Amino acid sequence: MTTQLPVPTRCAGRPTLGGLVVPWITLHAGGRYLFGALDKDRRDRALAERRCQVCGQSFDERICLAVRPADIRVGYTAEPGMHPECLAYSVRACPMLSGEATRYRATPASSGLPGVAEAGHGSRAGCPADAFDAWWITPSSYRVKTDPEHPGQLLGADVDMPVLRKRPIRPAAGPDLDSMLALARQALGLEDSTANCPRQPDGAPQLRNTAKEDD
Ligand SMILES: [Zn+2]
């Protein structure tokens, strides 16, 4: 757990927390950085000033986006673009992108704090983790989408543009299998032991197994 990830040169000047680079758009509140919470002002500035959300610097010839299926449905991703090397670092450092996290936090660390930007479209608290793909685009394709009903309010980066390359970052987290099975058993009126126990010969007492599995 203490293995240090190599930090991109661009991020060398960024503060770190637990050995990990704090992204430029991470919320700083109450004297500490809150990983996973976006500072709305910084998020908006990164979009408007065309800065990388991780290192805060300007883009070069390629911009990367981390895109979820839900982003494609609404036409934008709420999170600003990144340098390819900054995304590569994030994929290893961020539990949601690395696949380590299977669920969004039920209560985000930023809950109740002012100046927090939504990282998605509506609340994802407690939901299974989404799939993410990495998109490579040119700076000329990078456009900011604004809210048509609230001009001046930035929604995020437009995802309706030519993409040079797409690569999966992580798959969506599957449903909680134990919970699904429990619900299915309940719905079917089956006992807990049915799926796991060896087949009993006809006439064998069933209760013994049921009791054993219920412990
Ligand atoms: Zn960067």
PDB file of C-alpha atoms and ligand atoms in Angstrom:
ATOM      1  CA  MET A   1       0.000   0.000   0.000  1.00  0.00           C
ATOM      2  CA  THR A   2       2.963   2.292   0.510  1.00  0.00           C
ATOM      3  CA  THR A   3       4.241   1.861  -3.041  1.00  0.00           C
ATOM      4  CA  GLN A   4       4.759   5.314  -4.494  1.00  0.00           C
ATOM      5  CA  LEU A   5       3.266   5.898  -7.922  1.00  0.00           C
ATOM      6  CA  PRO A   6       5.537   7.745 -10.343  1.00  0.00           C
ATOM      7  CA  VAL A   7       4.233  11.305 -10.544  1.00  0.00           C
ATOM      8  CA  PRO A   8       4.060  13.024 -13.970  1.00  0.00           C
ATOM      9  CA  THR A   9       6.543  15.884 -14.235  1.00  0.00           C
ATOM     10  CA  ARG A  10       3.668  18.302 -14.771  1.00  0.00           C
ATOM     11  CA  CYS A  11       2.262  17.395 -11.356  1.00  0.00           C
ATOM     12  CA  ALA A  12       5.556  17.725  -9.465  1.00  0.00           C
ATOM     13  CA  GLY A  13       4.486  21.058  -7.969  1.00  0.00           C
ATOM     14  CA  ARG A  14       1.087  19.848  -6.794  1.00  0.00           C
ATOM     15  CA  PRO A  15       0.414  19.105  -3.135  1.00  0.00           C
ATOM     16  CA  THR A  16       0.149  15.457  -2.206  1.00  0.00           C
ATOM     17  CA  LEU A  17      -1.996  13.606   0.272  1.00  0.00           C
ATOM     18  CA  GLY A  18      -1.002  10.136   1.396  1.00  0.00           C
ATOM     19  CA  GLY A  19       1.583  10.123  -1.389  1.00  0.00           C
ATOM     20  CA  LEU A  20      -1.016  10.911  -4.059  1.00  0.00           C
ATOM     21  CA  VAL A  21      -1.172  14.084  -6.126  1.00  0.00           C
ATOM     22  CA  VAL A  22      -4.108  16.319  -5.255  1.00  0.00           C
ATOM     23  CA  PRO A  23      -5.831  17.269  -8.541  1.00  0.00           C
ATOM     24  CA  TRP A  24      -6.140  20.976  -9.351  1.00  0.00           C
ATOM     25  CA  ILE A  25      -9.956  20.855  -9.157  1.00  0.00           C
ATOM     26  CA  THR A  26     -10.146  18.975  -5.832  1.00  0.00           C
ATOM     27  CA  LEU A  27     -12.140  20.794  -3.160  1.00  0.00           C
ATOM     28  CA  HIS A  28     -10.125  22.301  -0.308  1.00  0.00           C
ATOM     29  CA  ALA A  29     -12.374  22.817   2.690  1.00  0.00           C
ATOM     30  CA  GLY A  30     -11.874  22.991   6.414  1.00  0.00           C
ATOM     31  CA  GLY A  31      -8.108  23.009   5.954  1.00  0.00           C
ATOM     32  CA  ARG A  32      -7.975  19.763   4.014  1.00  0.00           C
ATOM     33  CA  TYR A  33      -8.369  18.406   0.534  1.00  0.00           C
ATOM     34  CA  LEU A  34     -11.341  16.163  -0.137  1.00  0.00           C
ATOM     35  CA  PHE A  35     -10.477  13.596  -2.764  1.00  0.00           C
ATOM     36  CA  GLY A  36     -13.431  12.944  -5.050  1.00  0.00           C
ATOM     37  CA  ALA A  37     -15.097  16.306  -4.352  1.00  0.00           C
ATOM     38  CA  LEU A  38     -14.855  18.935  -7.098  1.00  0.00           C
ATOM     39  CA  ASP A  39     -14.361  22.621  -6.334  1.00  0.00           C
ATOM     40  CA  LYS A  40     -16.969  24.275  -8.557  1.00  0.00           C
ATOM     41  CA  ASP A  41     -14.910  27.422  -9.204  1.00  0.00           C
ATOM     42  CA  ARG A  42     -11.832  25.416 -10.101  1.00  0.00           C
ATOM     43  CA  ARG A  43     -13.902  23.033 -12.237  1.00  0.00           C
ATOM     44  CA  ASP A  44     -15.411  25.965 -14.147  1.00  0.00           C
ATOM     45  CA  ARG A  45     -12.031  27.643 -14.552  1.00  0.00           C
ATOM     46  CA  ALA A  46     -10.474  24.435 -15.848  1.00  0.00           C
ATOM     47  CA  LEU A  47     -13.223  24.210 -18.477  1.00  0.00           C
ATOM     48  CA  ALA A  48     -13.238  27.890 -19.459  1.00  0.00           C
ATOM     49  CA  GLU A  49      -9.461  28.390 -19.395  1.00  0.00           C
ATOM     50  CA  ARG A  50      -8.777  25.012 -21.005  1.00  0.00           C
ATOM     51  CA  ARG A  51      -6.675  23.685 -18.169  1.00  0.00           C
ATOM     52  CA  CYS A  52      -5.991  20.070 -17.215  1.00  0.00           C
ATOM     53  CA  GLN A  53      -8.114  19.122 -14.217  1.00  0.00           C
ATOM     54  CA  VAL A  54      -5.195  17.251 -12.608  1.00  0.00           C
ATOM     55  CA  CYS A  55      -2.159  19.540 -12.982  1.00  0.00           C
ATOM     56  CA  GLY A  56      -3.984  22.796 -13.827  1.00  0.00           C
ATOM     57  CA  GLN A  57      -1.732  23.500 -16.819  1.00  0.00           C
ATOM     58  CA  SER A  58      -2.673  24.268 -20.424  1.00  0.00           C
ATOM     59  CA  PHE A  59      -3.149  21.501 -22.938  1.00  0.00           C
ATOM     60  CA  ASP A  60      -0.757  20.432 -25.661  1.00  0.00           C
ATOM     61  CA  GLU A  61      -1.624  18.573 -28.835  1.00  0.00           C
ATOM     62  CA  ARG A  62      -3.853  15.943 -27.200  1.00  0.00           C
ATOM     63  CA  ILE A  63      -6.595  16.080 -24.590  1.00  0.00           C
ATOM     64  CA  CYS A  64      -8.022  13.059 -22.772  1.00  0.00           C
ATOM     65  CA  LEU A  65     -11.504  12.693 -21.323  1.00  0.00           C
ATOM     66  CA  ALA A  66     -12.795  10.036 -18.926  1.00  0.00           C
ATOM     67  CA  VAL A  67     -16.255   9.280 -20.298  1.00  0.00           C
ATOM     68  CA  ARG A  68     -19.118   7.187 -18.877  1.00  0.00           C
ATOM     69  CA  PRO A  69     -22.124   5.830 -20.800  1.00  0.00           C
ATOM     70  CA  ALA A  70     -24.316   8.321 -18.909  1.00  0.00           C
ATOM     71  CA  ASP A  71     -22.158  11.183 -20.219  1.00  0.00           C
ATOM     72  CA  ILE A  72     -22.808  10.119 -23.791  1.00  0.00           C
ATOM     73  CA  ARG A  73     -26.546  10.023 -23.124  1.00  0.00           C
ATOM     74  CA  VAL A  74     -26.615  13.629 -21.887  1.00  0.00           C
ATOM     75  CA  GLY A  75     -23.997  14.879 -24.344  1.00  0.00           C
ATOM     76  CA  TYR A  76     -21.272  16.069 -21.978  1.00  0.00           C
ATOM     77  CA  THR A  77     -18.953  15.002 -19.209  1.00  0.00           C
ATOM     78  CA  ALA A  78     -18.991  17.217 -16.133  1.00  0.00           C
ATOM     79  CA  GLU A  79     -15.276  16.729 -15.582  1.00  0.00           C
ATOM     80  CA  PRO A  80     -12.728  18.754 -17.562  1.00  0.00           C
ATOM     81  CA  GLY A  81     -10.110  17.219 -19.851  1.00  0.00           C
ATOM     82  CA  MET A  82      -6.656  16.014 -18.894  1.00  0.00           C
ATOM     83  CA  HIS A  83      -3.205  15.590 -20.363  1.00  0.00           C
ATOM     84  CA  PRO A  84      -2.731  11.972 -21.461  1.00  0.00           C
ATOM     85  CA  GLU A  85      -0.061  11.450 -18.797  1.00  0.00           C
ATOM     86  CA  CYS A  86      -2.245  13.055 -16.106  1.00  0.00           C
ATOM     87  CA  LEU A  87      -5.098  10.688 -16.999  1.00  0.00           C
ATOM     88  CA  ALA A  88      -2.684   7.730 -16.953  1.00  0.00           C
ATOM     89  CA  TYR A  89      -1.644   8.738 -13.444  1.00  0.00           C
ATOM     90  CA  SER A  90      -5.260   9.196 -12.322  1.00  0.00           C
ATOM     91  CA  VAL A  91      -6.202   5.761 -13.619  1.00  0.00           C
ATOM     92  CA  ARG A  92      -3.689   4.274 -11.199  1.00  0.00           C
ATOM     93  CA  ALA A  93      -4.221   6.660  -8.301  1.00  0.00           C
ATOM     94  CA  CYS A  94      -7.996   7.157  -8.236  1.00  0.00           C
ATOM     95  CA  PRO A  95      -9.945   4.194  -6.796  1.00  0.00           C
ATOM     96  CA  MET A  96     -12.963   4.963  -8.986  1.00  0.00           C
ATOM     97  CA  LEU A  97     -10.911   4.880 -12.190  1.00  0.00           C
ATOM     98  CA  SER A  98      -8.616   2.034 -11.166  1.00  0.00           C
ATOM     99  CA  GLY A  99     -11.598  -0.230 -10.561  1.00  0.00           C
ATOM    100  CA  GLU A 100     -10.789  -0.615  -6.866  1.00  0.00           C
ATOM    101  CA  ALA A 101     -14.013   1.153  -5.892  1.00  0.00           C
ATOM    102  CA  THR A 102     -17.159  -0.759  -6.751  1.00  0.00           C
ATOM    103  CA  ARG A 103     -19.581   1.806  -5.384  1.00  0.00           C
ATOM    104  CA  TYR A 104     -19.861   5.554  -4.948  1.00  0.00           C
ATOM    105  CA  ARG A 105     -19.829   6.660  -1.339  1.00  0.00           C
ATOM    106  CA  ALA A 106     -23.261   6.615   0.252  1.00  0.00           C
ATOM    107  CA  THR A 107     -22.437   9.934   1.920  1.00  0.00           C
ATOM    108  CA  PRO A 108     -19.836  11.920  -0.028  1.00  0.00           C
ATOM    109  CA  ALA A 109     -17.071  13.527   2.035  1.00  0.00           C
ATOM    110  CA  SER A 110     -18.188  16.887   0.647  1.00  0.00           C
ATOM    111  CA  SER A 111     -21.781  16.441   1.782  1.00  0.00           C
ATOM    112  CA  GLY A 112     -23.214  19.754   2.936  1.00  0.00           C
ATOM    113  CA  LEU A 113     -20.172  21.810   1.920  1.00  0.00           C
ATOM    114  CA  PRO A 114     -20.617  24.888  -0.289  1.00  0.00           C
ATOM    115  CA  GLY A 115     -18.907  25.279  -3.667  1.00  0.00           C
ATOM    116  CA  VAL A 116     -19.021  21.620  -4.657  1.00  0.00           C
ATOM    117  CA  ALA A 117     -19.563  20.735  -8.315  1.00  0.00           C
ATOM    118  CA  GLU A 118     -21.530  17.660  -9.295  1.00  0.00           C
ATOM    119  CA  ALA A 119     -19.185  15.163 -10.902  1.00  0.00           C
ATOM    120  CA  GLY A 120     -22.017  13.542 -12.802  1.00  0.00           C
ATOM    121  CA  HIS A 121     -25.648  14.025 -13.691  1.00  0.00           C
ATOM    122  CA  GLY A 122     -27.646  13.848 -10.501  1.00  0.00           C
ATOM    123  CA  SER A 123     -26.609  12.076  -7.365  1.00  0.00           C
ATOM    124  CA  ARG A 124     -24.626   8.871  -7.670  1.00  0.00           C
ATOM    125  CA  ALA A 125     -24.302   8.363  -3.923  1.00  0.00           C
ATOM    126  CA  GLY A 126     -24.341   4.684  -3.024  1.00  0.00           C
ATOM    127  CA  CYS A 127     -24.729   3.534  -6.653  1.00  0.00           C
ATOM    128  CA  PRO A 128     -22.511   0.886  -8.276  1.00  0.00           C
ATOM    129  CA  ALA A 129     -19.458   2.338 -10.027  1.00  0.00           C
ATOM    130  CA  ASP A 130     -19.868   3.305 -13.680  1.00  0.00           C
ATOM    131  CA  ALA A 131     -17.798   2.109 -16.609  1.00  0.00           C
ATOM    132  CA  PHE A 132     -15.245   4.675 -17.822  1.00  0.00           C
ATOM    133  CA  ASP A 133     -13.570   4.969 -21.205  1.00  0.00           C
ATOM    134  CA  ALA A 134     -10.573   7.135 -22.080  1.00  0.00           C
ATOM    135  CA  TRP A 135     -11.046   9.325 -25.149  1.00  0.00           C
ATOM    136  CA  TRP A 136      -8.229  11.071 -26.993  1.00  0.00           C
ATOM    137  CA  ILE A 137      -9.244  14.230 -28.840  1.00  0.00           C
ATOM    138  CA  THR A 138      -7.557  17.242 -30.430  1.00  0.00           C
ATOM    139  CA  PRO A 139      -7.692  20.677 -28.785  1.00  0.00           C
ATOM    140  CA  SER A 140      -9.865  21.913 -31.672  1.00  0.00           C
ATOM    141  CA  SER A 141     -12.506  19.318 -30.722  1.00  0.00           C
ATOM    142  CA  TYR A 142     -12.545  20.326 -27.054  1.00  0.00           C
ATOM    143  CA  ARG A 143     -15.672  22.404 -26.474  1.00  0.00           C
ATOM    144  CA  VAL A 144     -17.414  23.482 -23.315  1.00  0.00           C
ATOM    145  CA  LYS A 145     -21.145  22.951 -23.108  1.00  0.00           C
ATOM    146  CA  THR A 146     -23.307  25.506 -21.334  1.00  0.00           C
ATOM    147  CA  ASP A 147     -26.736  25.060 -19.825  1.00  0.00           C
ATOM    148  CA  PRO A 148     -29.270  26.385 -22.386  1.00  0.00           C
ATOM    149  CA  GLU A 149     -31.670  27.313 -19.592  1.00  0.00           C
ATOM    150  CA  HIS A 150     -29.010  29.062 -17.527  1.00  0.00           C
ATOM    151  CA  PRO A 151     -26.602  30.791 -19.901  1.00  0.00           C
ATOM    152  CA  GLY A 152     -23.226  31.220 -18.296  1.00  0.00           C
ATOM    153  CA  GLN A 153     -23.535  28.027 -16.311  1.00  0.00           C
ATOM    154  CA  LEU A 154     -20.990  25.476 -17.531  1.00  0.00           C
ATOM    155  CA  LEU A 155     -22.174  21.897 -17.809  1.00  0.00           C
ATOM    156  CA  GLY A 156     -18.929  20.289 -18.854  1.00  0.00           C
ATOM    157  CA  ALA A 157     -17.010  19.080 -21.880  1.00  0.00           C
ATOM    158  CA  ASP A 158     -19.034  18.285 -24.996  1.00  0.00           C
ATOM    159  CA  VAL A 159     -18.783  14.595 -25.982  1.00  0.00           C
ATOM    160  CA  ASP A 160     -20.357  14.997 -29.429  1.00  0.00           C
ATOM    161  CA  MET A 161     -17.165  15.391 -31.454  1.00  0.00           C
ATOM    162  CA  PRO A 162     -14.620  13.362 -33.398  1.00  0.00           C
ATOM    163  CA  VAL A 163     -12.615  11.019 -31.179  1.00  0.00           C
ATOM    164  CA  LEU A 164      -9.131   9.911 -32.191  1.00  0.00           C
ATOM    165  CA  ARG A 165      -8.971   6.895 -29.919  1.00  0.00           C
ATOM    166  CA  LYS A 166     -11.094   5.218 -27.251  1.00  0.00           C
ATOM    167  CA  ARG A 167      -9.850   2.749 -24.689  1.00  0.00           C
ATOM    168  CA  PRO A 168     -11.684   1.205 -21.737  1.00  0.00           C
ATOM    169  CA  ILE A 169     -10.482   2.374 -18.331  1.00  0.00           C
ATOM    170  CA  ARG A 170     -12.686   0.189 -16.151  1.00  0.00           C
ATOM    171  CA  PRO A 171     -15.918  -1.800 -16.505  1.00  0.00           C
ATOM    172  CA  ALA A 172     -19.069  -0.965 -14.585  1.00  0.00           C
ATOM    173  CA  ALA A 173     -19.330  -2.666 -11.220  1.00  0.00           C
ATOM    174  CA  GLY A 174     -21.734  -5.555 -11.351  1.00  0.00           C
ATOM    175  CA  PRO A 175     -24.784  -5.712  -9.144  1.00  0.00           C
ATOM    176  CA  ASP A 176     -24.245  -6.883  -5.612  1.00  0.00           C
ATOM    177  CA  LEU A 177     -24.714 -10.586  -6.310  1.00  0.00           C
ATOM    178  CA  ASP A 178     -25.482 -11.619  -2.745  1.00  0.00           C
ATOM    179  CA  SER A 179     -28.203  -8.998  -2.462  1.00  0.00           C
ATOM    180  CA  MET A 180     -29.668  -9.986  -5.831  1.00  0.00           C
ATOM    181  CA  LEU A 181     -29.729 -13.667  -4.873  1.00  0.00           C
ATOM    182  CA  ALA A 182     -31.299 -12.918  -1.522  1.00  0.00           C
ATOM    183  CA  LEU A 183     -34.029 -10.897  -3.217  1.00  0.00           C
ATOM    184  CA  ALA A 184     -34.604 -13.611  -5.810  1.00  0.00           C
ATOM    185  CA  ARG A 185     -34.871 -16.300  -3.137  1.00  0.00           C
ATOM    186  CA  GLN A 186     -37.251 -14.163  -1.173  1.00  0.00           C
ATOM    187  CA  ALA A 187     -39.399 -13.545  -4.246  1.00  0.00           C
ATOM    188  CA  LEU A 188     -39.499 -17.240  -5.103  1.00  0.00           C
ATOM    189  CA  GLY A 189     -40.095 -18.338  -1.527  1.00  0.00           C
ATOM    190  CA  LEU A 190     -36.940 -20.463  -1.569  1.00  0.00           C
ATOM    191  CA  GLU A 191     -34.740 -21.236   1.365  1.00  0.00           C
ATOM    192  CA  ASP A 192     -31.250 -19.928   1.648  1.00  0.00           C
ATOM    193  CA  SER A 193     -29.651 -23.366   1.341  1.00  0.00           C
ATOM    194  CA  THR A 194     -31.059 -24.327  -2.040  1.00  0.00           C
ATOM    195  CA  ALA A 195     -28.309 -23.022  -4.254  1.00  0.00           C
ATOM    196  CA  ASN A 196     -25.317 -24.044  -2.196  1.00  0.00           C
ATOM    197  CA  CYS A 197     -26.147 -27.466  -0.825  1.00  0.00           C
ATOM    198  CA  PRO A 198     -25.394 -30.767  -2.470  1.00  0.00           C
ATOM    199  CA  ARG A 199     -28.452 -32.460  -3.921  1.00  0.00           C
ATOM    200  CA  GLN A 200     -30.222 -34.496  -1.270  1.00  0.00           C
ATOM    201  CA  PRO A 201     -31.503 -37.998  -2.007  1.00  0.00           C
ATOM    202  CA  ASP A 202     -35.257 -38.258  -2.134  1.00  0.00           C
ATOM    203  CA  GLY A 203     -36.732 -38.320   1.310  1.00  0.00           C
ATOM    204  CA  ALA A 204     -33.660 -36.865   2.982  1.00  0.00           C
ATOM    205  CA  PRO A 205     -34.492 -34.398   5.718  1.00  0.00           C
ATOM    206  CA  GLN A 206     -34.363 -30.869   4.348  1.00  0.00           C
ATOM    207  CA  LEU A 207     -34.491 -28.939   7.563  1.00  0.00           C
ATOM    208  CA  ARG A 208     -31.016 -29.903   8.673  1.00  0.00           C
ATOM    209  CA  ASN A 209     -29.396 -28.132   5.751  1.00  0.00           C
ATOM    210  CA  THR A 210     -31.629 -25.128   6.006  1.00  0.00           C
ATOM    211  CA  ALA A 211     -30.741 -24.620   9.634  1.00  0.00           C
ATOM    212  CA  LYS A 212     -27.067 -25.015   8.919  1.00  0.00           C
ATOM    213  CA  GLU A 213     -27.071 -22.389   6.190  1.00  0.00           C
ATOM    214  CA  ASP A 214     -29.043 -19.919   8.223  1.00  0.00           C
ATOM    215  CA  ASP A 215     -26.370 -19.623  10.917  1.00  0.00           C
TER     216      ASP A 215
HETATM  217 ZN    ZN B   1      -2.184  17.681 -16.642  1.00  0.00          ZN
END
